[in-house]
Each structure stands twice: as C-alpha cells, then as structure tokens.
Short mmCIF file of N, CA, C and O in Angstrom, two decimals:
data_model
loop_
_atom_site.label_atom_id
_atom_site.label_comp_id
_atom_site.label_asym_id
_atom_site.label_seq_id
_atom_site.Cartn_x
_atom_site.Cartn_y
_atom_site.Cartn_z
N MET A 1 231.96 136.41 156.81
CA MET A 1 230.96 135.89 157.57
C MET A 1 230.84 134.29 157.31
O MET A 1 230.10 133.66 158.14
N ALA A 2 231.31 133.87 156.11
CA ALA A 2 230.92 132.37 155.87
C ALA A 2 231.71 131.56 156.91
O ALA A 2 231.37 130.28 157.20
N ASN A 3 232.70 131.84 157.56
CA ASN A 3 233.50 131.08 158.49
C ASN A 3 233.01 131.38 160.04
O ASN A 3 233.63 130.84 160.94
N ASP A 4 232.23 132.52 160.12
CA ASP A 4 231.69 132.68 161.38
C ASP A 4 230.88 131.61 162.16
O ASP A 4 230.20 130.86 161.56
N LEU A 5 231.25 131.71 163.62
CA LEU A 5 230.66 130.51 164.33
C LEU A 5 229.59 131.20 165.30
O LEU A 5 230.31 132.26 166.02
N TYR A 6 228.60 130.80 165.61
CA TYR A 6 227.73 131.29 166.55
C TYR A 6 227.47 130.10 167.41
O TYR A 6 227.27 128.99 167.36
N VAL A 7 227.36 130.51 168.81
CA VAL A 7 227.19 129.56 169.97
C VAL A 7 225.88 129.91 170.59
O VAL A 7 226.10 131.14 171.17
N ILE A 8 225.56 129.00 171.23
CA ILE A 8 224.19 129.31 171.98
C ILE A 8 224.48 128.31 173.39
O ILE A 8 224.63 127.19 173.14
N ALA A 9 224.69 128.63 174.32
CA ALA A 9 224.81 127.86 175.55
C ALA A 9 223.61 127.94 176.46
O ALA A 9 223.39 129.14 177.06
N ARG A 10 223.12 127.01 177.13
CA ARG A 10 222.01 127.24 178.16
C ARG A 10 222.61 126.56 179.44
O ARG A 10 223.24 125.40 179.52
N LEU A 11 222.53 127.50 180.68
CA LEU A 11 222.88 127.03 181.90
C LEU A 11 221.77 127.34 182.92
O LEU A 11 221.09 128.12 182.79
N ARG A 12 221.75 126.49 183.98
CA ARG A 12 220.89 126.69 184.95
C ARG A 12 221.75 126.66 186.35
O ARG A 12 222.34 125.71 186.78
N ALA A 13 221.23 127.66 187.27
CA ALA A 13 221.96 127.85 188.29
C ALA A 13 220.97 127.12 189.62
O ALA A 13 219.82 126.98 189.19
N PHE A 14 221.49 126.73 190.72
CA PHE A 14 220.65 126.39 191.72
C PHE A 14 219.93 127.61 192.18
O PHE A 14 220.63 128.84 192.01
N GLU A 15 218.62 127.38 192.69
CA GLU A 15 217.76 128.60 192.83
C GLU A 15 218.47 129.76 193.84
O GLU A 15 217.89 130.87 193.99
N ASN A 16 219.03 129.20 194.84
CA ASN A 16 219.57 129.88 195.98
C ASN A 16 220.94 130.76 195.33
O ASN A 16 221.70 131.38 196.27
N ARG A 17 221.23 130.28 194.14
CA ARG A 17 222.59 131.01 193.93
C ARG A 17 222.71 131.57 192.63
O ARG A 17 223.50 131.98 191.88
N THR A 18 221.58 132.13 192.14
CA THR A 18 221.18 132.78 190.83
C THR A 18 222.14 134.05 190.92
O THR A 18 222.66 134.50 189.66
N ASP A 19 222.24 134.88 191.97
CA ASP A 19 222.87 136.19 191.68
C ASP A 19 224.34 135.75 191.79
O ASP A 19 224.94 136.60 190.92
N ASP A 20 224.87 134.76 192.43
CA ASP A 20 226.33 134.35 192.32
C ASP A 20 226.58 133.98 190.95
O ASP A 20 227.54 134.39 190.24
N ALA A 21 225.63 133.27 190.27
CA ALA A 21 226.11 132.83 188.88
C ALA A 21 226.04 134.04 187.93
O ALA A 21 227.09 134.28 187.20
N ALA A 22 225.05 134.99 188.11
CA ALA A 22 225.09 136.27 187.36
C ALA A 22 226.24 137.02 187.48
O ALA A 22 226.79 137.59 186.43
N LYS A 23 227.00 137.12 188.63
CA LYS A 23 228.07 137.88 188.86
C LYS A 23 229.30 137.20 188.19
O LYS A 23 230.14 137.90 187.46
N ILE A 24 229.36 136.09 188.20
CA ILE A 24 230.42 135.06 187.54
C ILE A 24 230.26 135.30 186.09
O ILE A 24 231.32 135.48 185.59
N LEU A 25 229.16 134.98 185.71
CA LEU A 25 229.12 134.96 184.27
C LEU A 25 229.28 136.29 183.58
O LEU A 25 229.49 136.46 182.55
N GLY A 26 228.93 137.45 184.43
CA GLY A 26 229.01 138.83 183.71
C GLY A 26 230.34 139.14 183.75
O GLY A 26 230.86 139.50 182.80
N ARG A 27 231.48 138.58 184.72
CA ARG A 27 232.71 138.70 184.64
C ARG A 27 233.41 138.07 183.56
O ARG A 27 234.30 138.54 182.67
N LEU A 28 232.90 136.79 183.27
CA LEU A 28 233.30 136.16 182.23
C LEU A 28 232.94 136.64 180.92
O LEU A 28 233.80 136.53 180.07
N ALA A 29 231.91 137.38 180.58
CA ALA A 29 231.56 137.72 179.64
C ALA A 29 232.28 139.28 179.33
O ALA A 29 232.74 139.31 178.09
N GLU A 30 232.59 140.03 180.11
CA GLU A 30 233.50 141.14 179.98
C GLU A 30 234.93 140.67 179.68
O GLU A 30 235.46 141.65 178.70
N ALA A 31 235.37 139.69 180.19
CA ALA A 31 236.78 139.41 179.74
C ALA A 31 236.86 138.89 178.31
O ALA A 31 237.58 138.94 177.66
N THR A 32 235.77 137.84 177.93
CA THR A 32 235.75 137.09 176.71
C THR A 32 235.48 138.09 175.48
O THR A 32 236.10 137.95 174.49
N ARG A 33 235.00 139.29 175.78
CA ARG A 33 234.69 140.29 174.77
C ARG A 33 235.90 140.95 174.27
O ARG A 33 236.13 141.51 173.43
N LYS A 34 236.86 140.57 175.12
CA LYS A 34 237.97 141.32 174.74
C LYS A 34 239.14 140.29 174.00
O LYS A 34 240.13 140.81 173.48
N GLU A 35 238.70 138.98 173.88
CA GLU A 35 239.41 138.13 173.12
C GLU A 35 239.54 138.32 171.60
O GLU A 35 238.45 138.71 171.10
N PRO A 36 240.66 138.00 170.94
CA PRO A 36 240.77 137.93 169.53
C PRO A 36 239.60 137.23 168.74
O PRO A 36 239.49 136.19 169.27
N GLY A 37 238.94 137.58 167.79
CA GLY A 37 237.84 137.08 167.24
C GLY A 37 236.64 136.83 167.84
O GLY A 37 235.63 136.15 167.18
N CYS A 38 236.56 137.56 169.06
CA CYS A 38 235.27 137.51 169.42
C CYS A 38 234.32 138.57 168.99
O CYS A 38 234.69 139.99 169.23
N VAL A 39 233.30 138.40 168.28
CA VAL A 39 232.27 139.69 167.99
C VAL A 39 231.50 139.99 168.87
O VAL A 39 231.19 141.25 169.01
N GLN A 40 230.74 139.00 169.46
CA GLN A 40 229.61 139.37 170.45
C GLN A 40 229.82 138.14 171.48
O GLN A 40 229.82 137.02 171.12
N TYR A 41 229.57 138.61 172.63
CA TYR A 41 229.44 137.48 173.75
C TYR A 41 228.50 138.08 174.71
O TYR A 41 228.71 139.19 175.62
N ARG A 42 227.18 137.66 174.82
CA ARG A 42 226.43 138.23 175.80
C ARG A 42 225.82 137.08 176.66
O ARG A 42 225.49 135.86 176.40
N ILE A 43 225.51 137.45 177.93
CA ILE A 43 225.05 136.36 178.78
C ILE A 43 223.52 136.98 179.05
O ILE A 43 223.30 138.05 179.50
N LEU A 44 222.33 136.21 178.73
CA LEU A 44 221.06 136.61 179.13
C LEU A 44 220.45 135.88 180.10
O LEU A 44 220.92 134.83 180.32
N ARG A 45 219.69 136.43 181.00
CA ARG A 45 218.93 135.81 182.06
C ARG A 45 217.60 135.89 181.80
O ARG A 45 216.74 136.93 181.41
N ASN A 46 216.89 134.67 181.91
CA ASN A 46 215.33 134.48 181.47
C ASN A 46 214.65 135.32 182.83
O ASN A 46 214.93 135.08 183.85
N GLN A 47 213.64 136.15 182.28
CA GLN A 47 212.91 136.92 183.06
C GLN A 47 212.04 136.05 183.80
O GLN A 47 211.47 136.60 185.05
N GLU A 48 211.41 134.87 183.43
CA GLU A 48 210.50 134.52 184.06
C GLU A 48 211.10 133.19 185.10
O GLU A 48 210.59 132.86 186.01
N ARG A 49 212.33 132.82 184.71
CA ARG A 49 213.07 131.76 185.33
C ARG A 49 214.26 132.31 185.59
O ARG A 49 215.21 132.07 184.85
N PRO A 50 214.63 132.91 186.60
CA PRO A 50 216.00 133.71 186.82
C PRO A 50 217.05 132.90 187.03
O PRO A 50 218.31 133.40 187.02
N ALA A 51 216.73 131.64 187.42
CA ALA A 51 218.12 130.83 187.47
C ALA A 51 218.42 130.19 186.04
O ALA A 51 219.55 129.33 186.07
N HIS A 52 217.91 130.53 184.99
CA HIS A 52 218.28 130.05 183.73
C HIS A 52 218.89 131.12 183.06
O HIS A 52 218.43 132.27 182.95
N PHE A 53 220.02 130.67 182.36
CA PHE A 53 221.00 131.84 181.79
C PHE A 53 221.29 131.27 180.30
O PHE A 53 221.08 130.00 180.18
N THR A 54 221.36 132.07 179.49
CA THR A 54 221.78 132.01 178.13
C THR A 54 222.99 132.76 177.50
O THR A 54 223.01 133.91 177.83
N SER A 55 223.96 132.18 177.10
CA SER A 55 225.17 132.76 176.49
C SER A 55 224.86 132.62 174.89
O SER A 55 224.48 131.95 174.42
N PHE A 56 224.84 133.85 174.11
CA PHE A 56 225.05 134.05 172.96
C PHE A 56 226.16 134.61 172.41
O PHE A 56 226.71 135.53 172.88
N GLU A 57 226.86 133.76 171.53
CA GLU A 57 228.26 134.01 171.10
C GLU A 57 228.39 134.22 169.61
O GLU A 57 227.85 133.33 168.97
N HIS A 58 229.19 135.02 169.21
CA HIS A 58 229.60 135.00 167.72
C HIS A 58 231.02 135.36 167.51
O HIS A 58 231.56 136.24 168.35
N TRP A 59 231.42 134.57 167.10
CA TRP A 59 232.95 134.33 166.86
C TRP A 59 233.39 134.28 165.31
O TRP A 59 232.49 133.96 164.47
N ARG A 60 234.64 135.04 164.88
CA ARG A 60 235.05 135.13 163.49
C ARG A 60 235.28 133.74 163.00
O ARG A 60 235.43 133.57 161.74
N SER A 61 235.80 132.85 163.83
CA SER A 61 236.02 131.50 163.31
C SER A 61 235.88 130.58 164.37
O SER A 61 235.86 130.71 165.67
N ALA A 62 235.92 129.10 164.09
CA ALA A 62 235.84 127.99 164.98
C ALA A 62 237.20 128.10 165.65
O ALA A 62 237.07 127.67 166.64
N ASP A 63 238.26 128.42 164.98
CA ASP A 63 239.57 128.61 165.69
C ASP A 63 239.70 129.61 166.84
O ASP A 63 239.90 129.28 168.06
N ALA A 64 238.95 130.65 166.79
CA ALA A 64 238.74 131.82 167.65
C ALA A 64 238.00 131.20 168.92
O ALA A 64 238.31 131.38 170.09
N GLU A 65 236.84 130.38 168.66
CA GLU A 65 236.08 129.89 169.69
C GLU A 65 236.84 128.79 170.42
O GLU A 65 236.87 128.75 171.55
N ALA A 66 237.54 128.03 169.69
CA ALA A 66 238.54 126.95 170.38
C ALA A 66 239.52 127.81 171.28
O ALA A 66 239.83 126.89 172.32
N ALA A 67 239.98 128.45 170.65
CA ALA A 67 241.21 129.51 171.86
C ALA A 67 240.25 129.82 172.93
O ALA A 67 240.94 129.79 173.99
N HIS A 68 239.31 130.21 173.06
CA HIS A 68 238.56 130.76 173.96
C HIS A 68 238.43 129.64 175.15
O HIS A 68 238.62 129.81 176.46
N TRP A 69 238.24 128.42 174.83
CA TRP A 69 238.32 127.27 175.75
C TRP A 69 239.51 127.09 176.63
O TRP A 69 239.82 126.22 177.56
N LYS A 70 240.55 127.93 175.97
CA LYS A 70 241.83 127.73 176.54
C LYS A 70 242.14 128.81 177.45
O LYS A 70 243.43 128.87 177.98
N THR A 71 241.47 129.66 177.61
CA THR A 71 241.67 131.13 178.38
C THR A 71 241.61 130.70 179.79
O THR A 71 240.88 129.99 180.36
N GLU A 72 242.44 131.65 180.66
CA GLU A 72 242.35 131.46 181.95
C GLU A 72 241.14 132.06 182.57
O GLU A 72 240.67 131.50 183.73
N HIS A 73 240.48 133.08 182.04
CA HIS A 73 239.27 133.57 182.55
C HIS A 73 238.02 132.43 182.41
O HIS A 73 237.38 132.33 183.37
N LEU A 74 238.16 131.59 181.38
CA LEU A 74 237.16 130.65 181.34
C LEU A 74 237.20 129.54 182.46
O LEU A 74 236.26 129.10 183.09
N ALA A 75 238.63 128.94 182.70
CA ALA A 75 238.77 128.19 183.62
C ALA A 75 238.51 128.70 184.81
O ALA A 75 237.93 128.00 185.86
N GLN A 76 238.74 130.05 185.16
CA GLN A 76 238.47 130.59 186.67
C GLN A 76 236.91 130.49 186.70
O GLN A 76 236.62 130.20 187.77
N ALA A 77 236.30 130.85 185.72
CA ALA A 77 234.70 130.87 185.70
C ALA A 77 234.25 129.61 186.42
O ALA A 77 233.40 129.40 186.88
N PHE A 78 234.74 128.55 185.35
CA PHE A 78 234.36 127.28 185.66
C PHE A 78 234.41 126.62 187.14
O PHE A 78 233.66 126.14 187.74
N ALA A 79 235.76 127.12 187.65
CA ALA A 79 235.89 126.78 189.03
C ALA A 79 235.03 127.48 189.91
O ALA A 79 234.70 126.85 190.96
N GLU A 80 234.64 128.80 189.83
CA GLU A 80 233.95 129.63 190.58
C GLU A 80 232.47 128.95 190.69
O GLU A 80 231.73 128.97 191.41
N LEU A 81 232.07 128.43 189.38
CA LEU A 81 230.52 128.12 189.04
C LEU A 81 230.46 126.74 189.52
O LEU A 81 229.19 126.03 189.73
N GLU A 82 231.24 126.10 190.02
CA GLU A 82 231.38 124.79 190.59
C GLU A 82 230.62 124.56 191.83
O GLU A 82 230.78 125.45 192.72
N GLY A 83 229.27 123.97 192.06
CA GLY A 83 228.54 124.15 192.93
C GLY A 83 227.46 125.11 193.01
O GLY A 83 226.57 125.31 193.71
N ILE A 84 227.48 125.98 191.88
CA ILE A 84 226.43 126.85 191.88
C ILE A 84 225.43 126.38 190.62
O ILE A 84 224.50 126.91 190.58
N LEU A 85 226.32 125.89 189.52
CA LEU A 85 225.34 125.45 188.11
C LEU A 85 224.70 124.18 188.54
O LEU A 85 225.25 123.31 189.24
N ASP A 86 223.35 123.91 188.33
CA ASP A 86 222.81 122.70 188.61
C ASP A 86 222.80 122.04 186.95
O ASP A 86 222.12 121.97 186.07
N GLY A 87 223.87 121.16 187.14
CA GLY A 87 224.10 120.46 185.77
C GLY A 87 224.90 121.07 184.83
O GLY A 87 225.41 122.07 184.95
N GLU A 88 225.13 120.53 183.76
CA GLU A 88 226.24 120.88 182.73
C GLU A 88 225.61 121.91 181.72
O GLU A 88 224.38 121.77 181.44
N ALA A 89 226.24 122.81 181.16
CA ALA A 89 225.66 123.52 180.11
C ALA A 89 225.36 122.76 178.79
O ALA A 89 226.06 121.91 178.65
N ALA A 90 224.36 123.01 178.42
CA ALA A 90 224.03 122.67 176.88
C ALA A 90 224.41 123.58 175.83
O ALA A 90 224.05 124.78 175.92
N VAL A 91 225.58 123.16 175.15
CA VAL A 91 226.16 123.87 174.17
C VAL A 91 225.79 123.63 172.69
O VAL A 91 225.84 122.36 172.29
N HIS A 92 225.49 124.65 171.88
CA HIS A 92 224.98 124.20 170.68
C HIS A 92 225.99 125.37 169.58
O HIS A 92 225.78 126.59 169.79
N LYS A 93 226.60 124.67 168.46
CA LYS A 93 227.31 125.59 167.63
C LYS A 93 226.43 125.60 166.27
O LYS A 93 226.03 124.48 165.86
N TYR A 94 226.46 126.81 165.68
CA TYR A 94 226.00 126.86 164.36
C TYR A 94 226.74 127.84 163.63
O TYR A 94 227.46 128.61 163.68
N THR A 95 226.47 127.80 162.13
CA THR A 95 227.09 128.46 161.26
C THR A 95 225.68 129.13 160.55
O THR A 95 224.67 128.63 160.63
N SER A 96 225.79 130.34 159.82
CA SER A 96 224.96 131.03 159.08
C SER A 96 224.51 130.21 157.67
O SER A 96 225.55 129.92 157.00
N ILE A 97 223.34 130.26 157.43
CA ILE A 97 223.23 129.67 156.06
C ILE A 97 222.88 130.93 155.15
O ILE A 97 222.91 130.55 153.88
N GLU A 98 223.27 131.93 155.49
CA GLU A 98 223.15 133.36 154.73
C GLU A 98 224.51 133.39 153.98
O GLU A 98 225.66 133.11 154.79
N ASN A 99 224.76 134.14 152.96
CA ASN A 99 225.97 134.54 152.43
C ASN A 99 226.91 133.25 152.25
O ASN A 99 228.01 133.22 152.35
N GLY A 100 226.19 132.09 151.96
CA GLY A 100 226.90 130.60 151.45
C GLY A 100 227.49 130.06 152.53
O GLY A 100 228.28 129.12 152.40
N GLY A 101 227.07 130.26 153.94
CA GLY A 101 227.74 129.79 155.24
C GLY A 101 227.09 128.35 155.42
O GLY A 101 226.07 127.90 154.74
#
C-alpha cells in the first residue's frame, strides 16, 4: 500500500447536461475498473448539486494511474464530454500516510 495512489477529481457539468455527463462518466468508470492496477474507481454525484461530480480513484501505483491517461476509453470520454463540462476537472493526487506511505 505504500506505493498506492489515490486520486480525487471534481467535475461540473452544465445544468442542462447533467444526465449526459452521468452516462458518459458511468461508462468511463466501468471501463476503467478493468484496467490493470485499478483497485477502485467510482463516480459520485452530489445529491444537493446534481451537476457536480467527483471521481474517487485508488491505483496500485503512480505508473498504473499514468497508464490510465493513455487509454482509448478515457480519450473517448473526454471527447464526448466536450461541451458538457463547465470548465476543467480539478484533479488532486494523494498517497496514504498510513503504513509508511
């Protein structure tokens, strides 16, 4: 676990495109969970602000997460999300302070 990487990304869709964003992000999550090194990949939708989404990711290593950025399904999702997301995602990467990380 010392090399595991955790990623939190926050995204916001335009108010009139929230369902479209949810469908695309759901497909992305399903494909991403099949990637080598992906421990967990969840897309969360804010209950009070449905245009706001958060991805919670757990990767076995920074290399596994870096490989994710080169996948066809991520490129496809970005292409489909163009014009749907209101601004860029805020991506934050973390390591655990537990177990010597």
